[in-house]
Short mmCIF file of C-alpha atoms in Angstrom, two decimals:
data_model
loop_
_atom_site.label_atom_id
_atom_site.label_comp_id
_atom_site.label_asym_id
_atom_site.label_seq_id
_atom_site.Cartn_x
_atom_site.Cartn_y
_atom_site.Cartn_z
CA MET A 63 -39.83 -41.27 38.40
CA GLU A 64 -39.89 -41.43 34.78
CA ARG A 65 -39.01 -45.06 33.13
CA VAL A 66 -37.16 -45.13 29.82
CA PRO A 67 -38.66 -47.52 27.40
CA ILE A 68 -36.94 -50.24 26.17
CA LEU A 69 -37.75 -51.47 22.14
CA LYS A 70 -37.01 -54.55 20.38
CA ILE A 71 -35.76 -54.72 17.06
CA GLY A 72 -35.00 -58.06 15.69
CA ASP A 73 -32.09 -59.40 18.05
CA VAL A 74 -31.42 -55.73 19.54
CA LEU A 75 -32.88 -53.89 22.62
CA LEU A 76 -32.92 -50.42 21.97
CA VAL A 77 -33.28 -47.28 24.52
CA SER A 78 -33.39 -44.23 23.70
CA ILE A 79 -32.84 -41.31 26.45
CA GLN A 80 -35.06 -38.61 26.16
CA VAL A 81 -35.46 -37.50 29.45
CA ASP A 82 -33.26 -35.74 32.20
CA LEU A 83 -31.71 -38.73 33.88
CA GLN A 84 -32.20 -38.93 37.71
CA ASP A 85 -30.37 -41.33 39.91
CA GLN A 86 -33.44 -43.66 40.16
CA THR A 87 -34.08 -43.61 36.43
CA VAL A 88 -30.54 -44.75 35.39
CA LEU A 89 -30.93 -47.52 38.00
CA ALA A 90 -34.54 -48.72 37.05
CA LEU A 91 -33.17 -48.71 33.52
CA GLN A 92 -30.17 -51.01 34.39
CA GLU A 93 -32.78 -53.58 36.10
CA ASP A 94 -35.35 -53.27 33.33
CA LEU A 95 -32.38 -54.14 30.49
CA ALA A 96 -31.28 -57.14 32.79
CA ASP A 97 -35.03 -58.65 32.93
CA ARG A 98 -35.62 -57.72 29.03
CA ILE A 99 -32.13 -59.48 28.00
CA VAL A 100 -33.02 -62.60 29.64
CA ARG A 101 -36.79 -62.69 28.83
CA THR A 102 -35.98 -61.90 25.05
CA GLY A 103 -32.36 -63.47 24.49
CA ALA A 104 -31.42 -60.32 22.71
CA HIS A 105 -27.77 -60.33 21.75
CA GLY A 106 -27.31 -56.72 21.46
CA VAL A 107 -28.23 -53.38 23.41
CA ILE A 108 -28.15 -50.12 22.15
CA ILE A 109 -28.08 -47.11 24.21
CA ASP A 110 -28.98 -43.77 22.44
CA ILE A 111 -27.80 -40.68 24.22
CA THR A 112 -28.01 -38.43 21.20
CA ALA A 113 -30.64 -36.20 23.29
CA VAL A 114 -28.61 -36.66 26.55
CA ASP A 115 -26.72 -33.47 27.04
CA ILE A 116 -24.62 -34.35 30.63
CA VAL A 117 -23.42 -37.73 31.79
CA ASP A 118 -21.95 -37.54 35.39
CA SER A 119 -19.80 -40.11 37.08
CA PHE A 120 -23.21 -41.72 38.21
CA ILE A 121 -24.79 -42.13 34.86
CA GLY A 122 -21.32 -43.12 33.30
CA ARG A 123 -20.65 -45.63 35.86
CA THR A 124 -24.19 -47.03 35.39
CA PHE A 125 -23.56 -47.22 31.61
CA ALA A 126 -20.29 -49.17 32.39
CA THR A 127 -22.28 -51.67 34.89
CA ILE A 128 -24.99 -52.51 32.00
CA ALA A 129 -22.21 -53.28 29.45
CA SER A 130 -20.83 -55.50 32.00
CA MET A 131 -24.00 -57.02 33.05
CA SER A 132 -25.23 -57.51 29.44
CA ARG A 133 -22.05 -59.08 28.60
CA LEU A 134 -22.56 -61.91 31.16
CA MET A 135 -25.82 -62.48 29.68
CA ASP A 136 -24.17 -63.01 26.13
CA SER A 137 -25.60 -59.22 25.05
CA GLU A 138 -23.16 -56.89 23.61
CA THR A 139 -23.95 -53.18 24.72
CA VAL A 140 -22.89 -50.17 22.52
CA VAL A 141 -23.68 -46.52 23.48
CA VAL A 142 -24.31 -44.38 20.58
CA GLY A 143 -24.70 -40.76 19.84
CA MET A 144 -22.50 -39.13 22.34
CA ARG A 145 -22.02 -35.42 22.00
CA PRO A 146 -18.97 -33.95 21.80
CA ALA A 147 -19.32 -31.47 24.46
CA VAL A 148 -20.01 -34.72 26.95
CA ALA A 149 -17.16 -36.71 25.56
CA ILE A 150 -14.89 -33.80 26.64
CA THR A 151 -16.18 -33.50 29.95
CA LEU A 152 -16.05 -37.54 30.69
CA VAL A 153 -12.35 -37.49 29.81
CA GLU A 154 -11.84 -34.60 32.09
CA LEU A 155 -13.88 -35.65 34.74
CA GLY A 156 -11.67 -38.83 34.67
CA LEU A 157 -14.19 -41.29 33.50
CA SER A 158 -13.04 -42.99 29.97
CA LEU A 159 -15.79 -45.75 29.77
CA GLY A 160 -13.26 -48.11 28.88
CA GLY A 161 -15.27 -51.06 28.96
CA VAL A 162 -18.26 -49.68 26.90
CA ARG A 163 -18.38 -49.96 23.55
CA THR A 164 -19.45 -46.94 21.13
CA ALA A 165 -20.39 -45.81 17.81
CA LEU A 166 -21.25 -42.41 16.61
CA ASP A 167 -25.04 -43.04 15.50
CA LEU A 168 -27.71 -45.40 15.62
CA GLU A 169 -26.96 -46.69 12.10
CA GLU A 170 -23.26 -47.80 13.11
CA GLY A 171 -24.19 -49.32 16.43
CA MET A 172 -26.54 -51.43 14.54
CA ARG A 173 -23.45 -52.54 12.11
CA LEU A 174 -21.49 -52.85 15.12
CA LEU A 175 -23.71 -55.55 16.66
CA GLY A 176 -24.04 -57.11 13.17
CA ALA A 177 -27.68 -56.24 12.94
CA GLY A 178 -27.70 -53.94 9.86
CA ALA A 179 -30.33 -51.40 9.27
CA PRO A 180 -33.64 -52.04 11.28
CA GLY A 181 -36.08 -54.31 9.82
CA ALA A 182 -33.19 -56.54 8.39
CA ARG A 183 -33.08 -59.90 9.73
CA ALA A 184 -30.28 -60.15 12.43
CA PRO A 185 -27.56 -62.59 11.67
CA ALA A 186 -25.43 -63.97 14.47
CA ALA A 187 -23.46 -61.10 15.99
CA ASP A 188 -20.02 -60.53 14.95
CA HIS A 189 -17.77 -59.02 17.40
CA SER A 190 -14.38 -59.66 15.94
CA MET B 207 -38.09 -23.38 36.19
CA THR B 208 -35.78 -20.68 35.98
CA ALA B 209 -34.68 -18.61 39.21
CA PRO B 210 -33.51 -15.15 39.49
CA PRO B 211 -29.87 -14.88 39.81
CA GLY B 212 -28.62 -15.58 43.36
CA ASP B 213 -31.69 -17.20 44.34
CA GLU B 214 -31.36 -20.34 46.58
CA VAL B 215 -33.26 -23.89 45.74
CA PRO B 216 -33.08 -27.05 48.16
CA ILE B 217 -31.63 -30.02 47.30
CA ALA B 218 -33.80 -32.58 48.95
CA SER B 219 -34.48 -35.26 46.37
CA ASN B 220 -33.14 -36.75 43.11
CA ASP B 221 -35.53 -34.64 41.27
CA ASP B 222 -33.74 -31.25 42.86
CA VAL B 223 -30.45 -32.68 41.60
CA VAL B 224 -32.03 -32.91 37.92
CA ARG B 225 -33.20 -29.16 38.67
CA VAL B 226 -30.10 -28.02 39.90
CA ARG B 227 -28.55 -28.97 36.34
CA GLN B 228 -31.20 -27.21 34.65
CA LEU B 229 -30.71 -23.95 36.75
CA VAL B 230 -26.72 -24.13 36.22
CA ARG B 231 -27.22 -24.72 32.40
CA THR B 232 -29.68 -21.79 31.75
CA ALA B 233 -27.37 -19.65 33.97
CA ALA B 234 -24.06 -20.85 32.38
CA ALA B 235 -25.63 -20.22 29.05
CA ALA B 236 -26.87 -16.70 30.01
CA ALA B 237 -23.06 -15.59 31.13
CA GLY B 238 -22.14 -16.90 27.66
CA LEU B 239 -19.90 -19.68 28.14
CA SER B 240 -19.61 -21.94 25.22
CA LEU B 241 -21.04 -25.07 24.92
CA VAL B 242 -18.30 -27.49 26.36
CA ASP B 243 -17.80 -25.10 29.58
CA GLN B 244 -21.51 -25.31 30.04
CA THR B 245 -21.50 -29.01 29.87
CA LYS B 246 -18.30 -29.23 32.16
CA LEU B 247 -19.90 -26.69 34.78
CA VAL B 248 -23.36 -28.61 34.54
CA THR B 249 -21.34 -31.62 34.87
CA ALA B 250 -19.56 -30.62 38.08
CA ALA B 251 -22.88 -29.18 39.74
CA SER B 252 -24.55 -32.57 39.40
CA GLU B 253 -22.04 -34.19 41.31
CA LEU B 254 -21.73 -31.54 43.89
CA ALA B 255 -25.57 -31.78 44.09
CA ARG B 256 -25.55 -35.40 44.38
CA ASN B 257 -22.91 -35.11 47.31
CA THR B 258 -24.99 -32.61 49.20
CA TYR B 259 -28.20 -34.71 48.89
CA ALA B 260 -26.54 -38.44 49.32
CA HIS B 261 -23.65 -37.40 51.92
CA GLY B 262 -24.70 -33.91 53.51
CA GLY B 263 -28.30 -35.01 54.13
CA GLY B 264 -29.53 -32.64 51.75
CA GLY B 265 -28.98 -28.49 51.51
CA THR B 266 -29.17 -25.86 49.10
CA MET B 267 -27.58 -24.49 45.98
CA ARG B 268 -27.33 -21.04 45.04
CA VAL B 269 -26.25 -19.77 41.58
CA GLU B 270 -25.20 -16.49 40.45
CA ARG B 271 -23.60 -14.53 37.83
CA ALA B 272 -20.23 -13.33 38.46
CA THR B 273 -17.07 -11.84 37.22
CA GLY B 274 -13.84 -13.15 37.20
CA GLU B 275 -10.16 -12.14 36.04
CA GLU B 276 -9.95 -9.59 33.29
CA GLY B 277 -13.41 -8.86 33.72
CA ARG B 278 -14.51 -12.36 32.16
CA PRO B 279 -18.46 -13.20 32.96
CA GLY B 280 -18.98 -16.33 34.66
CA VAL B 281 -21.08 -17.94 36.94
CA ARG B 282 -20.49 -19.13 40.67
CA ILE B 283 -22.19 -21.68 42.54
CA VAL B 284 -22.21 -22.41 46.13
CA PHE B 285 -23.46 -25.81 47.44
CA ALA B 286 -24.19 -26.07 51.27
CA ASP B 287 -25.32 -28.52 53.74
CA ALA B 288 -25.30 -29.11 57.48
CA GLY B 289 -24.20 -32.72 57.22
CA PRO B 290 -21.71 -34.86 59.11
CA GLY B 291 -18.90 -32.87 57.10
CA ILE B 292 -15.83 -34.44 55.95
CA ALA B 293 -13.38 -35.49 58.47
CA ASP B 294 -10.30 -35.43 55.94
CA VAL B 295 -10.90 -32.75 53.12
CA GLU B 296 -7.22 -33.72 51.70
CA GLN B 297 -8.38 -37.42 51.26
CA ALA B 298 -11.94 -36.71 50.04
CA LEU B 299 -10.41 -34.51 47.24
CA SER B 300 -8.06 -37.07 46.15
CA GLU B 301 -9.07 -39.18 42.98
CA GLY B 302 -10.27 -42.35 43.50
CA TRP B 303 -11.09 -42.13 47.22
CA SER B 304 -14.65 -43.07 47.84
CA SER B 305 -17.10 -42.92 50.91
CA GLY B 306 -17.99 -46.35 49.80
CA THR B 307 -21.13 -45.59 47.66
CA GLY B 308 -19.33 -44.11 44.16
CA LEU B 309 -16.32 -44.16 42.20
CA GLY B 310 -14.60 -41.37 43.96
CA LEU B 311 -14.66 -38.95 40.87
CA GLY B 312 -17.19 -36.59 42.37
CA LEU B 313 -15.24 -33.97 44.31
CA SER B 314 -11.95 -34.42 42.53
CA GLY B 315 -13.72 -34.49 39.18
CA ALA B 316 -15.85 -31.44 40.00
CA ARG B 317 -12.70 -29.58 40.86
CA ARG B 318 -11.09 -30.37 37.49
CA LEU B 319 -14.07 -29.16 35.74
CA SER B 320 -14.17 -25.84 37.28
CA ASP B 321 -12.04 -22.95 37.31
CA GLU B 322 -12.45 -21.99 40.78
CA PHE B 323 -12.96 -24.57 43.29
CA ASP B 324 -13.13 -24.05 47.32
CA LEU B 325 -14.14 -26.56 49.86
CA ARG B 326 -14.83 -25.72 53.59
CA SER B 327 -16.11 -28.44 55.80
CA GLU B 328 -16.27 -28.91 59.52
CA ALA B 329 -16.89 -32.27 60.95
CA GLY B 330 -20.46 -32.36 62.40
CA LYS B 331 -21.14 -28.87 61.31
CA GLY B 332 -21.48 -29.54 57.27
CA THR B 333 -19.70 -28.75 54.19
CA THR B 334 -19.89 -25.76 51.66
CA VAL B 335 -18.53 -26.03 48.21
CA THR B 336 -18.00 -23.30 45.67
CA VAL B 337 -16.98 -23.70 42.12
CA ALA B 338 -17.00 -21.04 39.28
CA LYS B 339 -16.61 -21.19 35.38
CA TRP B 340 -15.62 -18.16 33.24
CA ALA B 341 -16.19 -17.30 29.82
CA ARG B 342 -12.90 -17.52 27.59
#
């Protein structure tokens, strides 16, 4: 099983998924992220799915779980880079991912978390 | 990684679920399905392959080129397992009904994402699900 690496940029944990997501890989990512949020005190998580060509109900549900879980640990999750075909399919599947914040790309996601461009000092996250 | 049309592949692990997605993607692209329709079919196949593995105790998937109404090219996929079967097919197909491990979107979602959907199941004998999607 492959593991998805988690990078830390300032106050944000960044995950860019570049592999075919097998169920165990998604579950491991959830656990690894929980662990890293606690250890680093990061206030934001960005999951980049630019390279992900399908999100089925299991993967989508796990994204929602990660978002809820991180919120409980004072960290906001943003899913970025969803492909149009994936978005259309998710809605038709019946999964709207209501509790998950999204942004079109990484830059927007960083801005949403109040983190600005990578390298900039992260101010306190503004979720308004 | 690519199987010839009509080839049968086993679904006996989570890795096989990923392989099913890849095979269906290749077949859907070859049949001329649009990117959105490819994505819908691959997503439906992912749901059904997971069911075959998790609920059917493993099984097989066969993907083949097929022709729909008005000669439209497309792909047909058959998932078969010899698992416990589905006691109440009607209930299993209703949205939100879950055997306990998922969201209950697997079967109902796969049906919505496909142009053709057929489910046959017999308690104690197993389940066969056939889906198809045609180029527009």
